[in-house]
Coordinates of C-alpha atoms in Angstrom, one line a residue:
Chain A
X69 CA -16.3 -38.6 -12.3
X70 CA -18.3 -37.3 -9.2
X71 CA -14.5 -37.6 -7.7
X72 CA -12.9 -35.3 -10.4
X73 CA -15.4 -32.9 -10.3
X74 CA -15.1 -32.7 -6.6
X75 CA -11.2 -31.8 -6.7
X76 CA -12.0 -29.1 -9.6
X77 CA -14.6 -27.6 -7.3
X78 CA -12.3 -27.3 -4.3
X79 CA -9.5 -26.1 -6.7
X80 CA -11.6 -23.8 -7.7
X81 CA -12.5 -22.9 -4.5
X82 CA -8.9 -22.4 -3.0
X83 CA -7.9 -20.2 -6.1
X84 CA -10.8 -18.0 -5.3
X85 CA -9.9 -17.8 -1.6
X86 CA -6.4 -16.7 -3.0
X87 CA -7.5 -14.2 -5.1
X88 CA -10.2 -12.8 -2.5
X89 CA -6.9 -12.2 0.2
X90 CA -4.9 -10.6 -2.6
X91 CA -7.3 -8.1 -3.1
X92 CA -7.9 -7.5 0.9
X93 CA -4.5 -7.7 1.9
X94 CA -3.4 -5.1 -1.1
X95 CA -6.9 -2.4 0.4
X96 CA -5.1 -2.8 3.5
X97 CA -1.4 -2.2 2.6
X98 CA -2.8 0.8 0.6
X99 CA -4.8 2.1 3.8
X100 CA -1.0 1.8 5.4
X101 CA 0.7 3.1 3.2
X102 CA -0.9 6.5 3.1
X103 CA 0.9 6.9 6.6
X104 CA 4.0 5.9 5.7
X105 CA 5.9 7.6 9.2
X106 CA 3.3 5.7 11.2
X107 CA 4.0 2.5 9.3
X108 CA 7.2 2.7 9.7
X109 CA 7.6 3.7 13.4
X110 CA 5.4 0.9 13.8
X111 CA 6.9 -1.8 12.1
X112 CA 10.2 -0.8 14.0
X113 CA 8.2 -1.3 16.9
X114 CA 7.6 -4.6 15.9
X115 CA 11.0 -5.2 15.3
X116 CA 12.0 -3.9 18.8
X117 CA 9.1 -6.1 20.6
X118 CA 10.3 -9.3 19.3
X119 CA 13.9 -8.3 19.1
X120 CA 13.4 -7.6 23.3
X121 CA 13.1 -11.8 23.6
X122 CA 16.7 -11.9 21.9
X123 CA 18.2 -9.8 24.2
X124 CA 16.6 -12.1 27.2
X125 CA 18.7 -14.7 25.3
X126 CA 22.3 -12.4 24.7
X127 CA 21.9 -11.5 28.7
X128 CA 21.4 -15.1 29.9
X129 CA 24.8 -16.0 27.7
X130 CA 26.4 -12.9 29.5
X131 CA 26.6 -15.0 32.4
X132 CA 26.1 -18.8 31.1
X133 CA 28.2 -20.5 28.0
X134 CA 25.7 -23.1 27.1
X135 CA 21.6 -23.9 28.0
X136 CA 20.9 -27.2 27.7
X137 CA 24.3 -28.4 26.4
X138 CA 23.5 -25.7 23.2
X139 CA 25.7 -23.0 22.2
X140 CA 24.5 -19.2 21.7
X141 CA 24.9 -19.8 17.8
X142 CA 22.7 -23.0 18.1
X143 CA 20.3 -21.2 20.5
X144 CA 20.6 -18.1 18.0
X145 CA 19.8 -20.7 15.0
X146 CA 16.7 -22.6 16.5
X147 CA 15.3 -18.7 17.4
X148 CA 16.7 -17.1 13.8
X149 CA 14.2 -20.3 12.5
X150 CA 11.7 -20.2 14.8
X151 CA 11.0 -16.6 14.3
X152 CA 10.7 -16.4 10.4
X153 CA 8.5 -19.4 11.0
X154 CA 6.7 -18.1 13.2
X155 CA 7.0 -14.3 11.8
X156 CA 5.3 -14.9 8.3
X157 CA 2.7 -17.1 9.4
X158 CA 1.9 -14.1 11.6
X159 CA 1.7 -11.8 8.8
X160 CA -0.4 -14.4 6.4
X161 CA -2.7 -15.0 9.2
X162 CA -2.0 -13.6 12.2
X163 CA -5.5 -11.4 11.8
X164 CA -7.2 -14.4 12.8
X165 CA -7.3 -13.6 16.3
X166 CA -9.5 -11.1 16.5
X167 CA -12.1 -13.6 15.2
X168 CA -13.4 -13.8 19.0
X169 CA -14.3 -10.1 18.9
X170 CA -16.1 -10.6 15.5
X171 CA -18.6 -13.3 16.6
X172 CA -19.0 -11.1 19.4
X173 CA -20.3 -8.0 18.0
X174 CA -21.8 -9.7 15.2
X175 CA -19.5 -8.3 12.5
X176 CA -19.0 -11.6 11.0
X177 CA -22.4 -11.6 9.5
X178 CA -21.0 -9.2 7.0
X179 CA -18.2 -11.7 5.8
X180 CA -20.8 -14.6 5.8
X181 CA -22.8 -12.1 3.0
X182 CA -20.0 -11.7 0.9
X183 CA -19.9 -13.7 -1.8
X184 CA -16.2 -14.8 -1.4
X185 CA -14.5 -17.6 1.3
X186 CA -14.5 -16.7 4.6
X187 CA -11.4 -18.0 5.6
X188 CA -9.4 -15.9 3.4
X189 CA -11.7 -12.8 4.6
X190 CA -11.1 -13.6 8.5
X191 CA -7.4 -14.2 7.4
X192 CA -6.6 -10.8 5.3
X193 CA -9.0 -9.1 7.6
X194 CA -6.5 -5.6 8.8
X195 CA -3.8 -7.0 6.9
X196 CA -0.4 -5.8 8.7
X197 CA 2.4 -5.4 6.6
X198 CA 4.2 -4.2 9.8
X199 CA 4.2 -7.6 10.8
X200 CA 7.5 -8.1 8.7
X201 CA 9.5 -6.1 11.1
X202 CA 9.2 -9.7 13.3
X203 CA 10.3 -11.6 9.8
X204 CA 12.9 -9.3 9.4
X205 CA 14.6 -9.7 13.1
X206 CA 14.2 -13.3 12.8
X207 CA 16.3 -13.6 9.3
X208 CA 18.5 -11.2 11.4
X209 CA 19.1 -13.6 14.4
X210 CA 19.6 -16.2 12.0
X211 CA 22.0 -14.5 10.0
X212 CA 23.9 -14.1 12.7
X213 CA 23.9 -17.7 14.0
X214 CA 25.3 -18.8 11.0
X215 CA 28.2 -16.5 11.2
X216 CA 28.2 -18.0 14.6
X217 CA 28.8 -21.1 13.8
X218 CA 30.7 -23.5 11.8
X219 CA 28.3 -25.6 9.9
X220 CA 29.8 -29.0 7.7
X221 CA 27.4 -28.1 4.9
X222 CA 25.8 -30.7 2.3
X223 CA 23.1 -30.5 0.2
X224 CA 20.7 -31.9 2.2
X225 CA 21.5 -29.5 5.0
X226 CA 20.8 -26.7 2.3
X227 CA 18.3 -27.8 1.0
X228 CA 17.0 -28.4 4.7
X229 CA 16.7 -24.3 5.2
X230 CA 14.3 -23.1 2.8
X231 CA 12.0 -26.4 3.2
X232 CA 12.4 -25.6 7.3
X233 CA 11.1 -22.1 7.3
X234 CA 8.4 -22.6 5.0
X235 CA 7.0 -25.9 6.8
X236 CA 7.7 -24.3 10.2
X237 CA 5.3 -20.9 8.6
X238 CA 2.9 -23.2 7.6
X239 CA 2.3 -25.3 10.9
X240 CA 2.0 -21.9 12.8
X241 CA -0.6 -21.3 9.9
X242 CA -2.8 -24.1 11.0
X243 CA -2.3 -23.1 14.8
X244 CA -3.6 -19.6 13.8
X245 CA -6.3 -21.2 11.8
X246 CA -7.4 -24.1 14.1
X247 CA -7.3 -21.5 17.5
X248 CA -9.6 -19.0 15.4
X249 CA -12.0 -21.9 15.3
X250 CA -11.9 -22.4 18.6
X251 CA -13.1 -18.9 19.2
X252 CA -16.5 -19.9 17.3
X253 CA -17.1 -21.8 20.5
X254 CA -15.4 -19.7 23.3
X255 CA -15.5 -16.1 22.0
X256 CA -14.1 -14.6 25.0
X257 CA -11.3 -17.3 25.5
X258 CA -9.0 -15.5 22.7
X259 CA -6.1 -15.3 25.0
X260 CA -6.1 -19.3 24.8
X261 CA -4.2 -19.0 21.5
X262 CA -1.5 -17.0 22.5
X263 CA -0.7 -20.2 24.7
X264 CA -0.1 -22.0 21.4
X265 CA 1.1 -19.5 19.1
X266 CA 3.0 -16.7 21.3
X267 CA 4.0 -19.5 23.9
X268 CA 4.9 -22.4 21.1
X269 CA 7.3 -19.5 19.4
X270 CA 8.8 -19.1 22.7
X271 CA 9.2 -22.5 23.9
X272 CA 11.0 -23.2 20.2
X273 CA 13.7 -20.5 20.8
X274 CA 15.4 -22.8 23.5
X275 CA 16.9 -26.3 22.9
X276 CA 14.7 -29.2 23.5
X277 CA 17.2 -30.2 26.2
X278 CA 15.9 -27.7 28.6
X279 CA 12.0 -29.2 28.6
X280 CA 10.5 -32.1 30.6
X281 CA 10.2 -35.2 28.3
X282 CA 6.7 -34.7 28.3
X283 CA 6.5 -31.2 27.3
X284 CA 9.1 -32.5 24.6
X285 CA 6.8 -34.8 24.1
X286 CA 3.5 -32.9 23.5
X287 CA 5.1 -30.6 21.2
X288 CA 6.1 -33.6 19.0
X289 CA 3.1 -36.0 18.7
X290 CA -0.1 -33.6 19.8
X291 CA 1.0 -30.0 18.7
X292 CA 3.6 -31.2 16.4
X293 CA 5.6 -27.9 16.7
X294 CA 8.8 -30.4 16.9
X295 CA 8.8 -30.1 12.9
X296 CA 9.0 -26.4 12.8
X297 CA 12.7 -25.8 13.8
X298 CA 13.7 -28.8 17.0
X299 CA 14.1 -31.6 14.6
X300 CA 15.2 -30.5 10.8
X301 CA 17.6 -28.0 13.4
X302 CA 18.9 -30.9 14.7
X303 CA 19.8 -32.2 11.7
X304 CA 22.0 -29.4 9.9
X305 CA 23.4 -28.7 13.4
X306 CA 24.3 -32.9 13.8
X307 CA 22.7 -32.9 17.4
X308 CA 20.7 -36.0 18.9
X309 CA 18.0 -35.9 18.0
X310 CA 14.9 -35.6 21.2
X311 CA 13.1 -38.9 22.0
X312 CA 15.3 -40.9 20.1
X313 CA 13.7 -39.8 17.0
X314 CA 15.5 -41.7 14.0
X315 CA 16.8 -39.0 11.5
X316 CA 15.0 -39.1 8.8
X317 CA 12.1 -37.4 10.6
X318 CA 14.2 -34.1 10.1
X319 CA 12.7 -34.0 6.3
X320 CA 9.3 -34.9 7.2
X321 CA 8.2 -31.6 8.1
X322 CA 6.8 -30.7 4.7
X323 CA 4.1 -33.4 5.5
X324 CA 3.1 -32.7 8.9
X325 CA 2.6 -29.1 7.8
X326 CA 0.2 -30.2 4.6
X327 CA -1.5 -32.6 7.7
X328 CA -2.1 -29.7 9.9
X329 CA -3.3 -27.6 7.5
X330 CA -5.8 -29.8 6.2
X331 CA -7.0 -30.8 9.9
X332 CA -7.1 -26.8 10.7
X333 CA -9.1 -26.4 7.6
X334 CA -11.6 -29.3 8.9
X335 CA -11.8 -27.7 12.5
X336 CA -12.6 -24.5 10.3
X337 CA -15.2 -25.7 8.4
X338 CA -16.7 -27.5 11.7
X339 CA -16.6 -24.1 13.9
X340 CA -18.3 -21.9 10.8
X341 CA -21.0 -24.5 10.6
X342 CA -21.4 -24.0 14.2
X343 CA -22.0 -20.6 14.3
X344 CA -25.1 -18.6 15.1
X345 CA -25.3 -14.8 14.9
X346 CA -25.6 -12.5 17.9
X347 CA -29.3 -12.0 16.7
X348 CA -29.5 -8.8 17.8
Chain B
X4 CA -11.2 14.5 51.4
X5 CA -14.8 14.2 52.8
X6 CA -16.3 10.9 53.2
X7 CA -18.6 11.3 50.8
X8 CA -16.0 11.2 48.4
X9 CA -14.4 8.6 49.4
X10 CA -17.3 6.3 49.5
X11 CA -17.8 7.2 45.4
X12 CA -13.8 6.1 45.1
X13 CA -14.7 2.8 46.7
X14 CA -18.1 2.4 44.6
X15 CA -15.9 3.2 41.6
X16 CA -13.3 0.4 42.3
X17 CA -16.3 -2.4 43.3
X18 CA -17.2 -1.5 39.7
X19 CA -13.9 -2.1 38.3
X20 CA -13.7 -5.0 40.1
X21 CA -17.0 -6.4 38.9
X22 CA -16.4 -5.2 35.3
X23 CA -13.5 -7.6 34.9
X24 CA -15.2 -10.0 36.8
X25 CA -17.8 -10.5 34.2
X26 CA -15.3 -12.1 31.9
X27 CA -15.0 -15.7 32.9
X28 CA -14.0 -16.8 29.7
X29 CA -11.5 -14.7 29.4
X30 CA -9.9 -14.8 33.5
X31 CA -10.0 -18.7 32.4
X32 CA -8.0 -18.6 29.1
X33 CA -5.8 -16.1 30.8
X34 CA -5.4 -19.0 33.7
X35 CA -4.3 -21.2 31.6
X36 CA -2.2 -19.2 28.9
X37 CA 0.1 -17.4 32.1
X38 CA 0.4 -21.3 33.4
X39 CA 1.8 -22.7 30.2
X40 CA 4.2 -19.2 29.9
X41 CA 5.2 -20.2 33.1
X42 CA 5.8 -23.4 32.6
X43 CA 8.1 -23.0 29.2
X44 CA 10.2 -20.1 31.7
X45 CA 10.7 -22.4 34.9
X46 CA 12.3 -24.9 32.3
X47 CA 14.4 -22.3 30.6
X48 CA 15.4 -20.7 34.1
X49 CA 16.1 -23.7 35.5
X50 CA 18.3 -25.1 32.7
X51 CA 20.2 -21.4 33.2
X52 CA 20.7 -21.5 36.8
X53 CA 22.1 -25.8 36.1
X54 CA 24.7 -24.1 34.2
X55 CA 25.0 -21.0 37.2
X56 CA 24.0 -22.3 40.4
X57 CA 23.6 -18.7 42.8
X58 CA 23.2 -16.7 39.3
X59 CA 22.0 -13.4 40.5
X60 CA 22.1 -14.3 44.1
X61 CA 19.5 -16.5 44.0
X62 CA 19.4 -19.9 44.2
X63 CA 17.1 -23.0 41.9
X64 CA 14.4 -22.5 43.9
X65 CA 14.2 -18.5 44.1
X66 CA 14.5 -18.4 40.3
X67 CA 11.4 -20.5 40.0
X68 CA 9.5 -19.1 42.5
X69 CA 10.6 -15.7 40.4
X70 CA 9.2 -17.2 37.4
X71 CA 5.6 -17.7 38.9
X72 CA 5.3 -14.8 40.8
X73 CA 5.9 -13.0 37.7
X74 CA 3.0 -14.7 35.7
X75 CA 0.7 -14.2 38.9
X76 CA 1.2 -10.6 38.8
X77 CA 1.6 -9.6 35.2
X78 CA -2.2 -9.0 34.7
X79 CA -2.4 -7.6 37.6
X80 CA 0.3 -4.4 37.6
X81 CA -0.7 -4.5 33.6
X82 CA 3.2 -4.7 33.1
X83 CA 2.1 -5.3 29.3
X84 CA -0.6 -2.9 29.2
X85 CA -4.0 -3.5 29.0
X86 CA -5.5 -2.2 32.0
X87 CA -7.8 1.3 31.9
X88 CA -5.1 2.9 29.8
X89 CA -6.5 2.4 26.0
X90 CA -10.2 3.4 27.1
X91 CA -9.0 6.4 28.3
X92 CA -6.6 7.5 25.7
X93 CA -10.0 6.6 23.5
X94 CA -12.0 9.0 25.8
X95 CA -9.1 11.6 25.1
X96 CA -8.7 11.2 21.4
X97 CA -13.0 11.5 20.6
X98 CA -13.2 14.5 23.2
X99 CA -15.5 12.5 25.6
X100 CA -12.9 13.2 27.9
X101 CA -14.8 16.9 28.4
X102 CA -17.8 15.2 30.3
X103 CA -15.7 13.0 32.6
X104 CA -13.8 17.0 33.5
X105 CA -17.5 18.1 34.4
X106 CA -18.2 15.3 36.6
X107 CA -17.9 16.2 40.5
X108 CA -14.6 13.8 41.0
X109 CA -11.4 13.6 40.0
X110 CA -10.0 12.9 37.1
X111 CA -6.9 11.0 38.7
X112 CA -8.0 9.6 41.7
X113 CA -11.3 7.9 40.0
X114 CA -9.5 6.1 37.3
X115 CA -6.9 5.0 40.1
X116 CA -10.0 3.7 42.0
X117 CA -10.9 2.1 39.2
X118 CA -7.4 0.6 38.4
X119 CA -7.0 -0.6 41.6
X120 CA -10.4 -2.6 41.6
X121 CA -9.4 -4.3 38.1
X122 CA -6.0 -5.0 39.4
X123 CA -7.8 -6.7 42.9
X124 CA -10.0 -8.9 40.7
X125 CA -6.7 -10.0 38.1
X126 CA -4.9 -10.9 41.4
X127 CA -7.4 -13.1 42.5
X128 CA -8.7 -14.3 39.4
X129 CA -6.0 -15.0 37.6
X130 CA -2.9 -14.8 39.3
X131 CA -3.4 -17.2 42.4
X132 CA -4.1 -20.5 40.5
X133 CA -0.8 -20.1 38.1
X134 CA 1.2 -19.4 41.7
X135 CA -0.6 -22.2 43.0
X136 CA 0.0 -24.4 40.2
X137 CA 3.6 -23.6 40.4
X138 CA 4.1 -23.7 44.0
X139 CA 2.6 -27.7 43.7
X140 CA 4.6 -28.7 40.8
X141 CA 8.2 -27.2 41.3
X142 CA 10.4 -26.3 43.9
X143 CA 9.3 -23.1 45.2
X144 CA 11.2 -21.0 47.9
X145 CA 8.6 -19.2 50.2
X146 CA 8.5 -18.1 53.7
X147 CA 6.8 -19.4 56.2
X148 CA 6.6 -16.1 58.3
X149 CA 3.0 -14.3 58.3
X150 CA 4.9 -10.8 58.3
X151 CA 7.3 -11.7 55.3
X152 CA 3.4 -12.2 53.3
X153 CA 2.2 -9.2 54.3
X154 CA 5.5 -7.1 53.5
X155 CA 4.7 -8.6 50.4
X156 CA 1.3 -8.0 49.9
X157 CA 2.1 -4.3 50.6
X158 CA 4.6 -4.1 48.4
X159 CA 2.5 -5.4 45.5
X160 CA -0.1 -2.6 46.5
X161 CA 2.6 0.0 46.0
X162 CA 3.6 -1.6 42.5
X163 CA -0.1 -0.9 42.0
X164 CA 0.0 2.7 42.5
X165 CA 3.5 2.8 40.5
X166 CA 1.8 0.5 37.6
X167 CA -1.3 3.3 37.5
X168 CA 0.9 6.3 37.6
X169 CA 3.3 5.3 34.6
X170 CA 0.1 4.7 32.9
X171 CA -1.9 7.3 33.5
X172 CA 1.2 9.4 32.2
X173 CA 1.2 6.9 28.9
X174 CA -2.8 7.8 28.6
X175 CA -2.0 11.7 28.8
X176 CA 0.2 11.4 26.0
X177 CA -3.0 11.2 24.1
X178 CA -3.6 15.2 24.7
X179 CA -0.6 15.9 22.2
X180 CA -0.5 12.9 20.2
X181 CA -3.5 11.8 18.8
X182 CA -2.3 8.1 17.8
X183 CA -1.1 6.8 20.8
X184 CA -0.3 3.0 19.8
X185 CA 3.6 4.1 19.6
X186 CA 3.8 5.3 23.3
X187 CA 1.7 2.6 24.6
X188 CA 4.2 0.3 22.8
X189 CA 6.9 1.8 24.2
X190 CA 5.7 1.7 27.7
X191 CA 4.9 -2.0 26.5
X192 CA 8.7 -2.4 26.1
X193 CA 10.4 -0.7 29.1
X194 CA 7.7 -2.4 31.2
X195 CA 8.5 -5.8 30.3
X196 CA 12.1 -5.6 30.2
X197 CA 12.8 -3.2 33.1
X198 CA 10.9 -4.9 35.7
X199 CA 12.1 -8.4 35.5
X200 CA 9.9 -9.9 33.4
X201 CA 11.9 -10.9 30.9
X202 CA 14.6 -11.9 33.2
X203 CA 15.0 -11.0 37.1
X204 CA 16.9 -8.0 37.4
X205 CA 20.0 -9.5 39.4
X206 CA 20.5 -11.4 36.4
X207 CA 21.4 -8.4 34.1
X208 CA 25.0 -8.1 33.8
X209 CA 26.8 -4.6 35.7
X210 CA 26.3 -1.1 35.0
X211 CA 22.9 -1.9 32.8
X212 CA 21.8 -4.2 36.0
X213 CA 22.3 -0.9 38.5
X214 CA 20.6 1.5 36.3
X215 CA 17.2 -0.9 35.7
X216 CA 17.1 -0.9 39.8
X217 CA 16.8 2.3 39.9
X218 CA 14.4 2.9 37.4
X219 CA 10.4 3.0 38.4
X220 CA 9.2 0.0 36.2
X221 CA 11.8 -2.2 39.1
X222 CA 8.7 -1.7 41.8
X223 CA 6.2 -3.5 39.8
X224 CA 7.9 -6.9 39.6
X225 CA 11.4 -7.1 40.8
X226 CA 10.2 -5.5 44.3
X227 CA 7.8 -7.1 45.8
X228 CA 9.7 -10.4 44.4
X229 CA 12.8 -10.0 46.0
X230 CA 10.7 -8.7 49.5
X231 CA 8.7 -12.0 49.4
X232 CA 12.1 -13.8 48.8
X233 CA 13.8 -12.4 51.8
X234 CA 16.4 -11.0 49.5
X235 CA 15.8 -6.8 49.9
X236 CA 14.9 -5.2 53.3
X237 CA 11.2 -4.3 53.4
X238 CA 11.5 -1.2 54.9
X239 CA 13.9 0.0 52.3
X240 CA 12.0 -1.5 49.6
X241 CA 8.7 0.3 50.2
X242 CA 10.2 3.6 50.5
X243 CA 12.2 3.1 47.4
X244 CA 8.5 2.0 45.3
X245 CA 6.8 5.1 47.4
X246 CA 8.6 7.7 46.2
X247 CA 8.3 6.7 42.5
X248 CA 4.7 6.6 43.3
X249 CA 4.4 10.0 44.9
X250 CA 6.9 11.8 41.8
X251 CA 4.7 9.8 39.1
X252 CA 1.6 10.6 40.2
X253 CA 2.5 14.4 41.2
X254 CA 4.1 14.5 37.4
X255 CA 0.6 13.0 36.3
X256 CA -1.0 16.1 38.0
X257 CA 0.5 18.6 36.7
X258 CA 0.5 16.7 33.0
X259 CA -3.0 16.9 33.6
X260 CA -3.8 20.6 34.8
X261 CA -1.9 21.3 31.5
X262 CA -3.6 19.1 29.7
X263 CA -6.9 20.1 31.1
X264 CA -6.4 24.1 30.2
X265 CA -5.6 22.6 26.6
X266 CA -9.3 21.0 26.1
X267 CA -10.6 24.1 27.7
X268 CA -9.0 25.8 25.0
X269 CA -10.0 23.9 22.1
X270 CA -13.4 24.3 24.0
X271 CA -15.3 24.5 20.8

């Protein structure tokens, strides 16, 4: 009984933490949206910054015909998946990194009065619908990889793509969410995350080839950012798989993404219970 | 210039020295996160120059030591941004930008001072352990002469004063545009993919590879690089970042007398 009521009260809890980043997230896309040139000279920005990385790729195939035994197209496909990935956990969360700043300057206090989660707060905190200009030049790239190249396509495979974006988004989430806690400890050591976040996104656009086996591995077993495009990739592109990793592990990153985010939410929960105000 | 004045330039880069150097957090995360960048890079150059041994004139080793050299130097030169640039274009935009005109100094000249003691401290602080790391774990290509390291060293001193100069110009932009994320984001752009950051210069395929040579954002990172690497003629290479330096900051002057009679005119 105690059990039941539990889950009802953390159901309960999660639908209110829904609701609570609707409502923040729409105040900020309104705030945008009253500017519409600057929003979108800005989200084209976006789009340019991220679609600058691409172009690092398209020159490096100007004068090479593979990397790592891959093609452009299969490069172009583990980027295209890579950056949606990586792109709309940005926009669900990608606030979170200016949660350093907050504890700082004692702002957070003001989310700790509000009678609404925290984490969703934190999360739609400045809300940037801009961010989609990275979503968009990552369905872009990918687009464009699979014009590339000449994929045998079953089911599985297709069923594969909308399961591998959304995992991929939602272990990025937990990176996001699990390096804001971090900040409740080291406030000033914000630029730590990018390591994981900006430097995992990057280290994912190139085949798993190029890496030393136990940067390979690290990205597998400790920051499993192996499940976001490396493996299910290798499976609709029929490439060995890294590590000898049997195949089936191409459809398990559903899972790893519901473990993440569960541990992020602990790591959470632990860094907010750790945290004392400036007490100024 | 009397001495006086110069002895306030050199208090004012001691301060921007010290003001980074409060940070140790921060120098430390930036430490580690420019050694894992540089990591994920050495593997990606290296698997491109397996497929294209002498790509770009250089060879394995040149390409990696490239790769390190550019994390030890990217806070430093601010080749993304973030040096002085956003505090002043905040000075500019809430109009405290009238009290630093009334102070006895120059405008120009004490926010160089103070650029150059930021960049001093980023050098050192965070941009000799990632180069160090580097130069222990992979096969690095540097000289052994004592004169090739200084040619260097000046060199990265005259990316300095090229870094500042395209930045101050950014920051002026302020006086005219009041929202100044899109030019700093611009500057963001050409910076990082004109000077070699995103991939050494040689690399970039004909015509397009010429014209980024020639273009002032080639000083910061390509330069001193390819000086340290034996690969450009010193000499040459320091009158080439000079100039830029000199046109910049003369352009920055005059962007600034003209900015300068603006505020006078808004005066109110």
């Amino acid at each position: 009984m105690a059990e039941t009521a539990r889950v009802a009260r953390e159901r309960g809890r999660v639908a209110e933490g829904v609701r609570t980043y609707g409502l923040i997230a729409t105040m900020w896309i309104r705030s945008t949206m009253a500017y519409r040139t600057s929003f979108a000279l800005t989200t084209f920005g976006n789009f340019a910054a991220t679609a600058l990385d691409f172009v690092a790729i398209l020159l490096m195939f100007s004068r090479v015909d593979a990397l790592g035994g891959w093609s452009l197209g299969e490069v172009a496909f583990l980027y295209g998946v890579a950056g949606v990935s990586f792109g709309l956990a940005d926009l669900a969360v990608g606030s979170m990194e200016r949660l350093g700043r907050r504890v700082r300057d004692g702002t957070l206090d003001t989310l700790l009065v509000r009678p609404a989660p925290v984490l969703a707060q934190v999360a739609a905190d400045r809300f940037a619908l801009r961010r989609l200009g990275r979503v968009t030049q990552g369905v872009l790239v990918l687009v464009y990889a699979l014009v590339l190249l000449d994929i045998d396509w079953t089911a599985a495979k297709l069923l594969l793509m909308p399961v591998m974006l959304l995992s991929g988004a939602g272990i990025f989430c937990a990176v996001f969410v699990a390096a804001a806690a971090f900040q409740f400890v080291a406030q000033d050591a914000a630029e730590v995350s990018n390591a994981f976040t900006y430097g995992g996104t990057t280290m994912l656009q190139y085949p798993p080839t190029v890496f030393a086996l136990d940067l390979v591995r690290g990205v597998t077993f400790v920051v499993p950012l192996a499940f976001v495009n490396w493996l299910p990739a290798g499976y609709v592109l029929d490439r060995p798989f890294p590590l000898d990793l049997p195949e089936w592990v191409a459809f398990t990153s559903p899972l790893v993404a519901v473990a993440c985010c569960a541990l992020a939410g602990l790591a959470w929960r632990a860094g907010l219970l750790s945290y004392r105000s400036t007490g100024s | 210039m009397r001495v006086g004045s110069g002895r306030l330039y050199v208090a004012v880069a001691a301060g921007g020295f010290r003001r980074y150097a409060t940070y140790r957090a921060a120098t430390a995360a930036g430490v580690f996160t420019n050694t894992v960048f540089g990591l994920i890079l050495v593997y990606t150059y290296l698997a491109l120059w397996e497929e294209n041994p002498q790509l770009g004139g250089y060879d394995q080793a040149q390409a990696v030591t490239f790769v390190w050299l550019g994390q030890a130097l990217l806070a430093a030169l601010a080749i993304g941004g973030g040096g002085f640039e956003d505090e002043l274009m905040e000075r500019i935009r809430t109009g405290d930008i009238a009290v630093d005109l009334y102070r006895p100094a120059d405008l120009q000249l004490w926010w160089l001072a103070a650029d150059l003691g930021r960049a001093v401290f980023q050098l050192l602080g965070r941009g000799v352990v990632p180069f160090a790391f580097g130069s222990l774990f992979f096969p690095v290509a540097l000289p052994g002469e004592v004169s090739r390291w200084a040619a260097f060293l000046v060199a990265v001193v005259l990316a300095a004063a090229v870094s500042f100069a395209l930045r101050y110009l950014v920051a002026l932009s302020a006086f005219w545009l009041m929202d100044g994320m899109g030019v700093t984001q611009m500057a963001w752009l050409a910076g990082f993919f004109c000077s070699g950051m995103l991939l050494p210069l040689n690399v970039f395929p004909g015509a397009l590879g010429e014209v980024v040579r020639m273009l002032p954002w080639s000083s910061l990172l390509q330069a001193p690089a390819d000086v340290l690497l034996g690969e450009a003629d010193a000499l040459g290479t320091f009158v080439f970042q000079a100039a830029w330096a000199v046109a910049l900051l003369a352009v920055g002057r005059l962007t600034q007398s003209a900015a300068t009679r603006r505020v006078v005119v808004q005066g109110g």
